[in-house]
Amino acid sequence: MTDTADNIIVATDVEKYYNNGALHALKTVNTTVKRGEVVVIVGPSGSGKSTLLRTLNQLETIESGTIIVDGVDMYDRNTNINKLRENVGMVFQGFNLFPHKTALENVMLAPLKVAKRPLAEVTEHARELMYKVGLADRMENYPSQLSGGQMQRVAIARALAMRPDIMLFDEPTSALDPEMVGEVLDVMKSLAAEGMTMVVVTHEMGFAREVADRVLFMEEGALLVDASPDVFFDTPPHTRLKQFLSKIL
Amino acid sequence: MHAKQKTWLWNAVFVGIVFALSYSVYFASQKIEYNWRWERVVPYIINTDAQEITAPGDGTVEIDERSHQLTLVVDGETTPFVVKEYTELQVSDGDLIFEGDTLATLEQWQIGPLIDGLIVTIEISVYSLIIALVLGLVIGLMRISANPLLRNMAILYIEVIRGTPLLVQIFIMYFFIGTVMDLERFTAGVIALSVFTGAYVAEIIRSGIQSIPVGQMEAARSLGMSYPKAMTFIILPQAFKRTLPPMAGQFINLIKDSSLVSVISITDLTKAGREVVSGSFAPFEVWFTVALLYLVLTSALSWAIQRLEKRLSASD
């Protein structure tokens, strides 16, 4: 917490309950993400890693604590959450593409209707993004005509279309057939190389080791480990993490 | 080849059954010695008979053949009775005429009372359909609102309207609300039908919205869309497509239910039918005709919605 100006996300004492307090989903979570950093969150299912990610753009609300994104206190009463979300792109496990729109229209919709940018500019940018994710020949296809990997790449392009400073990935490859995981991870790697701030929940340990600046380990709502990939995988600093890694590696 | 033969056979059986049913209707009417007189119904649909133009009072006829005009100078009146449109004259220039005499005939097709009734039914249905759709959308959105006031209002409306008979609602709308607010019959009828159908449309729209995966709303909101924007651009277009089949059923019901407004003396197709029966003494023919006209309306609507469904299925 020495150089706070560089921290694009600051989460302090975050508490979250489900089912009217019956389930303590996030237990006093404290973490920060620096601008341009790639942070990967891993942990067993039900550990609260997706919940933590979803609090970062308020798809989940929290009971107490503060989350400051790019200098804006998310839970301040005067904060316009829609404005804040424009700056935080999100990619879902289930893609969630809009099925009634073509791939290109999916990418163009938010810049047109939310940011209200001019059509020509939006079209050009959307085409660039489709090139970037390798789907230049799929712009006019509807989601139902695309493979899972292609859909997830369109979803990434859609999130990037708002020109966000932060990208959140919620298990982006978990719903994909194995042979399609690579194409999505490649797009994410190139995004990381460009200096995008990324928070990624994933089970892809190879990706975490190769791309992440820091890896977080969560279990039962608590953030147990926050370490560099080398330390995280080679000398796990927590017994629970050791057990977890021994099961999946 | 084998499958094709079977299809042909079943189609033949279908046609056979339809013929048998038609014959049984004919046979039943023979049993009660009913004489079918379809030609009696025709004038009530389109009247091709020449109309007679009769004199409004006693007077003298002046005929100007060149300008195709008949003038009757009525005794004791300053303005003469002028006839410009006629096919055949029944009087000649200078004739003395008494009140009620036929001056000329006019051969012009006129739509009969059944078609007049059909037009009223279409008018009522179209107005009610539009209002019910708007009402249903608003109530449907209120029904899924997080605000308990809006949600309870919607539930109350839906339960009250669905729990009482339409016929009773029409009576209440006309005799109570209509009297208090000084509504015309037609307006009262349209409001009653819209309010009734709106409750069902609201439930259809609610179930349509709820059938859209939660992820769609989350994806829309995560892009910075407000709730109304996400509804307008993402959820409702998808829900609309899914609700088309039940919506078609509801609107077909609306057309049929519109026959109930005849109880408050709106001359719709059903009331016109009842009036024509007493004039033509051909009840079977008239009611079959009325049924057929309703069928034409509902089939047209059903066809139109199927077309729309096809067009919207491009993204499937």
XYZ file of C-alpha atoms in Angstrom:
565
model
C 0.000 0.000 0.000
C 2.962 2.326 -0.504
C 2.170 3.543 -3.995
C -1.633 3.882 -3.909
C -1.806 5.975 -7.075
C -0.723 2.970 -9.085
C -3.391 0.698 -7.648
C -6.297 0.549 -10.073
C -8.311 -1.777 -7.810
C -8.247 -1.559 -4.029
C -10.489 -3.934 -2.103
C -10.553 -3.469 1.655
C -12.197 -5.718 4.270
C -14.769 -7.073 1.821
C -17.492 -9.191 3.451
C -20.176 -10.984 1.496
C -22.946 -13.324 2.650
C -25.398 -15.481 0.739
C -28.794 -16.807 1.844
C -29.413 -14.104 4.487
C -26.114 -14.690 6.220
C -26.202 -18.485 6.172
C -23.189 -18.634 3.864
C -20.151 -16.437 4.416
C -18.984 -16.107 0.811
C -16.158 -13.588 1.233
C -14.299 -13.379 4.536
C -12.538 -10.035 5.083
C -10.837 -10.019 1.710
C -8.101 -7.420 1.179
C -6.272 -7.087 -2.117
C -5.006 -4.604 -4.663
C -4.344 -4.734 -8.380
C -1.798 -2.439 -10.004
C -2.358 -0.819 -13.356
C -1.212 -3.191 -16.109
C -1.009 -6.155 -13.761
C -2.350 -9.614 -14.535
C -3.783 -11.260 -11.437
C -4.996 -14.846 -11.572
C -7.323 -16.202 -8.886
C -7.428 -19.962 -8.338
C -9.097 -22.176 -5.794
C -11.514 -25.088 -5.434
C -15.087 -24.601 -6.623
C -17.192 -22.730 -4.090
C -14.144 -20.953 -2.712
C -15.555 -17.523 -3.573
C -13.158 -16.690 -6.419
C -15.926 -15.956 -8.940
C -17.853 -14.058 -6.273
C -14.815 -11.870 -5.575
C -14.395 -11.194 -9.295
C -18.064 -10.297 -9.687
C -17.926 -7.794 -6.822
C -15.336 -5.848 -8.840
C -18.041 -4.611 -11.242
C -20.892 -4.975 -8.751
C -22.629 -7.899 -10.402
C -22.529 -9.033 -6.757
C -23.020 -6.517 -3.968
C -21.056 -6.697 -0.723
C -22.256 -6.387 2.864
C -19.332 -4.346 4.172
C -15.905 -3.109 3.165
C -14.881 -0.881 0.275
C -13.862 -1.469 -3.304
C -12.188 1.416 -5.123
C -11.838 1.031 -8.884
C -9.719 3.552 -10.747
C -10.111 6.038 -7.911
C -13.897 5.658 -7.706
C -15.451 4.233 -4.552
C -17.890 1.666 -5.938
C -20.192 1.733 -2.927
C -20.379 5.495 -2.581
C -23.985 6.631 -2.981
C -23.006 9.134 -5.656
C -21.200 6.616 -7.836
C -22.831 5.924 -11.187
C -22.333 2.183 -11.413
C -23.133 2.110 -15.162
C -20.389 4.655 -15.823
C -17.972 2.587 -13.766
C -18.875 -0.635 -15.565
C -18.045 0.976 -18.920
C -14.456 0.983 -17.693
C -14.502 -2.658 -16.525
C -14.957 -5.248 -19.245
C -16.185 -8.702 -18.291
C -15.923 -12.086 -19.990
C -18.157 -14.886 -18.715
C -17.790 -18.646 -18.539
C -20.952 -19.089 -20.617
C -20.034 -16.366 -23.185
C -23.458 -14.670 -22.825
C -23.370 -13.338 -26.371
C -26.615 -11.699 -27.496
C -28.142 -14.427 -29.702
C -30.361 -12.044 -31.700
C -27.385 -9.999 -32.914
C -24.570 -10.902 -35.304
C -21.020 -11.136 -33.979
C -20.210 -7.633 -35.222
C -23.463 -6.222 -33.806
C -22.612 -7.795 -30.452
C -19.347 -5.881 -30.453
C -20.934 -2.622 -31.674
C -23.998 -2.491 -29.426
C -22.576 -1.020 -26.220
C -20.358 1.644 -27.864
C -23.400 2.773 -29.894
C -26.093 2.641 -27.232
C -24.112 3.290 -24.049
C -21.095 5.369 -25.039
C -23.059 6.875 -27.959
C -20.040 7.049 -30.228
C -20.582 7.790 -33.936
C -21.513 4.804 -36.090
C -18.534 5.052 -38.460
C -16.025 5.104 -35.624
C -17.767 2.235 -33.806
C -17.916 0.108 -36.962
C -14.246 0.616 -37.689
C -13.188 -0.161 -34.126
C -15.437 -3.238 -33.985
C -13.934 -4.560 -37.229
C -10.431 -3.985 -35.864
C -11.314 -5.944 -32.741
C -12.761 -8.803 -34.783
C -9.482 -8.922 -36.729
C -7.570 -8.856 -33.482
C -9.394 -11.892 -32.076
C -8.970 -13.653 -35.421
C -12.598 -13.625 -36.535
C -12.512 -11.248 -39.498
C -14.464 -13.777 -41.581
C -17.137 -14.346 -38.920
C -18.485 -10.824 -38.422
C -21.879 -11.445 -40.020
C -22.466 -14.778 -38.277
C -24.956 -15.164 -35.472
C -23.665 -16.702 -32.218
C -25.567 -19.921 -32.985
C -23.343 -20.341 -36.054
C -20.079 -20.052 -34.092
C -18.071 -22.580 -32.078
C -17.508 -22.105 -28.359
C -13.991 -20.784 -28.861
C -15.180 -18.341 -31.493
C -18.050 -17.178 -29.268
C -15.668 -16.528 -26.377
C -13.368 -14.533 -28.654
C -16.344 -12.425 -29.822
C -17.226 -11.922 -26.133
C -13.692 -10.637 -25.480
C -13.963 -8.285 -28.463
C -17.353 -7.113 -27.178
C -15.888 -6.269 -23.768
C -12.900 -4.506 -25.367
C -15.183 -2.390 -27.563
C -15.937 -0.080 -24.638
C -12.169 0.600 -24.368
C -12.031 -0.467 -20.705
C -8.981 -0.071 -18.468
C -9.685 -3.330 -16.648
C -10.784 -6.730 -17.951
C -12.348 -9.377 -15.722
C -12.371 -13.001 -16.873
C -14.669 -15.448 -15.066
C -13.455 -18.956 -15.978
C -13.328 -18.014 -19.677
C -12.207 -21.453 -20.874
C -14.157 -23.735 -18.538
C -17.108 -24.214 -20.898
C -14.920 -24.907 -23.936
C -13.956 -28.143 -25.642
C -10.250 -28.824 -24.942
C -9.109 -28.065 -28.491
C -10.598 -24.553 -28.294
C -9.003 -23.507 -25.015
C -5.750 -22.534 -26.729
C -7.268 -20.000 -29.135
C -8.976 -18.116 -26.287
C -5.880 -18.172 -24.069
C -3.804 -16.838 -26.989
C -6.083 -13.809 -27.276
C -5.818 -13.262 -23.523
C -2.022 -13.550 -23.652
C -1.730 -10.932 -26.374
C -4.019 -8.683 -24.348
C -1.764 -9.101 -21.316
C 1.276 -8.345 -23.478
C -0.365 -5.049 -24.493
C -0.439 -4.030 -20.842
C -4.141 -4.530 -20.082
C -5.023 -4.810 -16.402
C -6.579 -8.251 -16.045
C -8.166 -10.218 -13.222
C -8.664 -13.820 -14.282
C -10.446 -16.644 -12.496
C -9.301 -19.859 -14.150
C -8.244 -23.464 -13.736
C -5.558 -23.095 -16.425
C -2.422 -23.352 -14.283
C -0.172 -23.118 -17.338
C -1.676 -19.738 -18.171
C -1.287 -18.589 -14.573
C 2.370 -19.560 -14.451
C 3.177 -18.062 -17.846
C 1.183 -14.814 -17.852
C 0.297 -13.840 -14.288
C 2.183 -11.246 -12.285
C 0.521 -12.506 -9.117
C -1.529 -15.555 -8.294
C -4.139 -15.564 -5.522
C -5.433 -18.692 -3.807
C -8.862 -18.680 -2.202
C -10.612 -21.253 -0.066
C -13.980 -21.059 1.704
C -14.266 -17.334 1.085
C -10.863 -16.428 2.477
C -7.875 -15.170 0.508
C -5.075 -17.448 1.728
C -2.184 -16.859 -0.644
C -1.056 -13.876 -2.718
C 2.274 -14.628 -4.394
C 4.275 -14.464 -7.605
C 3.773 -17.488 -9.910
C 7.220 -18.888 -9.121
C 6.648 -18.865 -5.387
C 3.020 -19.942 -5.815
C 3.766 -23.072 -7.814
C 7.338 -23.994 -6.784
C 7.286 -23.290 -3.057
C 3.620 -23.062 -2.059
C 3.512 -20.988 1.154
C 0.336 -22.584 2.577
C -0.531 -26.189 3.373
C -4.035 -25.865 1.866
C -2.504 -24.607 -1.383
C -0.068 -27.540 -1.389
C -2.981 -29.968 -1.077
C -4.909 -28.138 -3.821
C -1.963 -28.138 -6.231
C -1.200 -31.792 -5.561
C -4.752 -32.664 -6.634
C -4.803 -30.731 -9.892
C -1.225 -30.852 -11.155
C -41.350 -44.843 -51.833
C -42.992 -46.804 -49.085
C -43.283 -43.768 -46.781
C -44.725 -41.661 -49.583
C -47.558 -44.121 -50.239
C -48.530 -44.043 -46.565
C -48.662 -40.221 -46.496
C -50.953 -40.286 -49.513
C -53.210 -42.800 -47.790
C -53.540 -40.761 -44.592
C -54.291 -37.606 -46.565
C -57.036 -39.471 -48.368
C -58.473 -40.630 -45.039
C -58.399 -37.035 -43.782
C -60.335 -35.764 -46.810
C -62.769 -38.659 -46.389
C -63.449 -37.754 -42.747
C -64.011 -34.088 -43.621
C -66.508 -35.132 -46.289
C -68.253 -37.493 -43.872
C -68.572 -34.705 -41.295
C -69.981 -32.292 -43.886
C -72.460 -34.910 -45.032
C -73.559 -35.606 -41.458
C -74.397 -31.908 -41.056
C -76.425 -32.057 -44.270
C -78.050 -35.321 -43.209
C -78.961 -33.902 -39.795
C -80.620 -30.888 -41.397
C -82.557 -33.222 -43.722
C -83.834 -35.033 -40.645
C -85.452 -31.861 -39.328
C -86.591 -30.929 -42.853
C -84.510 -27.808 -43.045
C -84.327 -26.102 -46.411
C -80.931 -24.602 -47.048
C -81.277 -21.171 -48.646
C -77.769 -19.823 -48.886
C -78.869 -17.189 -51.398
C -80.778 -15.468 -48.618
C -77.558 -14.682 -46.790
C -75.896 -13.022 -49.781
C -77.744 -9.653 -49.605
C -76.661 -9.349 -45.977
C -73.050 -9.609 -47.056
C -73.140 -7.614 -50.295
C -76.443 -6.201 -51.513
C -76.543 -6.155 -55.316
C -80.261 -5.318 -55.593
C -81.199 -2.013 -57.170
C -82.147 0.566 -54.591
C -85.290 2.578 -54.991
C -85.163 6.340 -54.661
C -88.465 7.558 -53.277
C -90.026 11.002 -53.153
C -89.747 12.801 -49.782
C -93.019 14.695 -50.420
C -95.698 15.623 -52.990
C -94.524 17.675 -55.981
C -93.643 17.990 -59.670
C -90.762 16.313 -61.474
C -88.323 18.156 -63.715
C -85.832 16.095 -65.658
C -82.698 17.425 -67.283
C -81.395 14.544 -69.446
C -78.269 16.416 -70.501
C -76.854 17.017 -67.023
C -78.294 13.672 -65.804
C -80.303 15.284 -63.072
C -83.785 14.788 -61.644
C -85.355 17.610 -59.683
C -88.502 17.253 -57.594
C -90.064 20.577 -56.698
C -91.744 19.681 -53.440
C -94.959 21.563 -52.668
C -94.586 24.144 -49.906
C -90.784 23.809 -49.767
C -88.262 26.284 -51.132
C -85.359 23.869 -51.696
C -86.091 21.172 -54.314
C -85.119 17.486 -53.888
C -82.326 16.760 -56.375
C -81.239 13.293 -57.512
C -77.984 13.150 -59.453
C -77.062 9.475 -59.203
C -79.521 7.021 -60.700
C -79.506 4.151 -63.159
C -83.068 4.068 -64.431
C -85.847 6.676 -64.251
C -89.303 5.555 -63.178
C -91.009 8.921 -63.931
C -91.049 11.421 -66.805
C -90.722 15.188 -67.026
C -93.667 17.110 -65.580
C -95.189 14.147 -63.676
C -97.144 14.866 -60.521
C -95.689 12.807 -57.685
C -96.998 11.846 -54.267
C -94.887 11.180 -51.198
C -93.329 7.719 -51.216
C -93.529 7.175 -54.989
C -90.480 5.655 -56.664
C -88.644 8.277 -58.703
C -85.727 6.199 -59.980
C -83.601 3.129 -59.233
C -79.923 2.986 -58.545
C -77.905 -0.167 -59.202
C -75.012 0.045 -56.829
C -73.396 -2.615 -54.645
C -73.823 -1.972 -50.997
C -72.093 -3.781 -48.167
C -74.558 -5.644 -46.014
C -74.967 -5.627 -42.221
C -72.773 -8.701 -41.766
C -69.803 -6.901 -43.320
C -70.624 -3.786 -41.295
C -70.495 -6.012 -38.204
C -67.254 -7.573 -39.376
C -65.692 -4.115 -39.699
C -66.797 -3.213 -36.164
C -65.313 -6.476 -34.889
C -62.019 -5.709 -36.654
C -61.990 -2.165 -35.221
C -62.638 -3.369 -31.679
C -60.030 -6.116 -32.015
C -57.310 -3.854 -33.427
C -57.783 -1.136 -30.793
C -57.956 -3.707 -27.986
C -54.919 -5.571 -29.304
C -52.740 -2.463 -29.324
C -53.891 -1.286 -25.891
C -53.607 -4.800 -24.426
C -50.047 -5.129 -25.738
C -48.931 -1.833 -24.185
C -50.816 -2.544 -20.956
C -49.471 -6.098 -20.794
C -45.887 -4.901 -21.314
C -46.165 -2.330 -18.516
C -47.871 -4.741 -16.105
C -45.484 -7.562 -17.039
C -42.470 -5.357 -16.244
C -44.123 -4.237 -12.992
C -44.719 -7.890 -12.131
C -40.977 -8.676 -12.134
C -39.963 -5.357 -10.566
C -37.890 -5.387 -7.379
C -40.214 -2.732 -5.919
C -42.914 -4.471 -3.808
C -45.496 -1.727 -4.542
C -45.255 -2.152 -8.319
C -45.101 -5.929 -8.004
C -48.143 -6.166 -5.727
C -50.153 -3.772 -7.916
C -49.410 -5.983 -10.911
C -50.312 -9.177 -9.035
C -53.575 -7.637 -7.798
C -54.537 -6.553 -11.307
C -53.679 -9.894 -12.872
C -55.465 -11.942 -10.202
C -58.631 -9.821 -10.209
C -58.938 -9.751 -13.987
C -58.118 -13.415 -14.504
C -60.376 -14.449 -11.658
C -63.579 -12.876 -12.966
C -65.548 -13.648 -16.150
C -65.080 -11.332 -19.114
C -68.851 -11.060 -19.557
C -69.212 -9.708 -16.021
C -66.286 -7.331 -16.592
C -67.980 -5.974 -19.709
C -71.189 -5.355 -17.746
C -69.270 -3.612 -14.947
C -67.255 -1.556 -17.410
C -70.364 -0.418 -19.295
C -73.035 -0.084 -16.599
C -70.837 1.093 -13.703
C -67.573 2.631 -14.898
C -69.170 3.626 -18.196
C -71.948 5.486 -16.397
C -69.622 7.156 -13.906
C -67.145 8.272 -16.555
C -69.729 8.762 -19.301
C -68.183 6.272 -21.749
C -69.641 5.320 -25.107
C -70.534 1.666 -25.685
C -67.696 1.204 -28.123
C -65.121 2.740 -25.766
C -66.398 0.693 -22.837
C -66.193 -2.472 -24.939
C -62.655 -1.747 -26.098
C -61.486 -0.924 -22.558
C -63.060 -4.074 -21.101
C -61.430 -6.273 -23.756
C -58.037 -4.531 -23.433
C -57.989 -4.771 -19.651
C -58.984 -8.445 -19.828
C -56.452 -9.406 -22.498
C -53.765 -7.185 -20.907
C -53.717 -9.388 -17.801
C -52.950 -12.471 -19.897
C -50.433 -10.620 -22.080
C -48.669 -9.453 -18.879
C -48.225 -13.053 -17.745
C -47.008 -14.103 -21.200
C -44.467 -11.270 -21.261
C -43.362 -12.014 -17.690
C -42.737 -15.668 -18.490
C -40.979 -14.642 -21.708
C -38.623 -12.315 -19.863
C -37.952 -14.900 -17.163
C -37.139 -17.521 -19.792
C -34.142 -15.457 -20.959
C -30.971 -16.685 -19.173
C -29.744 -14.411 -16.335
C -26.393 -14.173 -18.097
C -27.930 -11.982 -20.788
C -28.866 -9.317 -18.264
C -25.468 -9.648 -16.566
C -23.606 -9.300 -19.854
C -25.666 -6.230 -20.779
C -25.196 -4.613 -17.367
C -21.454 -5.400 -17.355
C -21.143 -3.386 -20.575
C -22.503 -0.363 -18.730
C -26.125 -0.588 -19.885
C -28.774 0.677 -17.488
C -31.662 -1.657 -16.610
C -34.066 0.026 -19.098
C -31.451 -0.111 -21.874
C -30.675 -3.768 -21.179
C -34.419 -4.513 -21.276
C -34.960 -2.572 -24.504
C -32.004 -3.844 -26.522
C -31.262 -7.273 -25.064
C -34.020 -8.887 -23.027
C -37.288 -7.755 -24.629
C -36.301 -8.476 -28.269
C -35.433 -12.048 -27.284
C -38.461 -12.423 -25.021
C -40.730 -11.028 -27.752
C -39.607 -13.747 -30.145
C -40.236 -16.477 -27.595
C -43.659 -15.160 -26.649
C -44.985 -14.978 -30.212
C -46.728 -18.390 -30.212
C -48.633 -17.862 -26.911
C -49.241 -14.247 -27.938
C -50.840 -15.442 -31.189
C -53.158 -17.669 -29.165
C -54.072 -14.791 -26.855
C -54.875 -12.430 -29.727
C -56.967 -15.067 -31.465
C -58.865 -15.371 -28.179
C -59.253 -11.590 -28.195
C -60.938 -11.638 -31.606
C -63.308 -14.382 -30.464
C -63.950 -12.746 -27.079
C -64.904 -9.537 -28.870
C -68.200 -11.290 -29.729
C -69.183 -10.800 -26.068
C -69.416 -7.014 -26.468
C -72.647 -7.603 -28.395
C -74.308 -7.823 -24.959
C -73.888 -4.064 -24.531
C -75.523 -3.489 -27.928
C -72.431 -2.920 -30.004
C -73.313 -4.103 -33.491
C -70.305 -6.330 -34.023
C -70.299 -9.413 -36.217
C -72.173 -11.526 -33.661
C -74.899 -8.973 -33.010
C -75.234 -8.358 -36.770
C -75.638 -12.116 -37.150
C -78.437 -12.161 -34.596
C -80.206 -9.302 -36.339
C -79.838 -10.896 -39.760
C -81.240 -14.191 -38.478
C -84.482 -12.508 -37.481
C -84.664 -10.763 -40.869
C -83.716 -13.619 -43.156
C -85.247 -16.656 -41.398
C -82.102 -18.577 -42.321
C -80.447 -19.146 -38.933
C -78.208 -22.062 -39.936
C -76.786 -20.318 -42.983
C -76.261 -17.044 -41.136
C -74.468 -18.609 -38.149
C -72.279 -20.715 -40.424
C -71.411 -17.539 -42.358
C -70.644 -15.640 -39.156
C -68.419 -18.503 -37.975
C -66.624 -18.518 -41.311
C -66.010 -14.753 -41.147
C -64.499 -15.117 -37.645
C -62.366 -17.972 -38.963
C -61.083 -15.773 -41.795
C -60.071 -13.089 -39.264
C -58.326 -15.460 -36.866
C -56.569 -17.349 -39.675
C -55.273 -14.093 -41.144
C -53.838 -13.089 -37.760
C -52.373 -16.517 -37.174
C -50.759 -16.463 -40.621
C -49.321 -12.988 -40.076
C -47.739 -14.002 -36.764
C -46.283 -17.152 -38.322
C -44.691 -14.975 -41.000
C -43.227 -12.736 -38.308
C -41.896 -15.780 -36.445
C -40.175 -16.989 -39.606
C -38.577 -13.608 -40.181
C -37.304 -13.415 -36.605
C -35.847 -16.917 -36.716
C -32.911 -15.738 -38.873
C -30.577 -15.784 -35.843
C -31.508 -19.322 -34.717
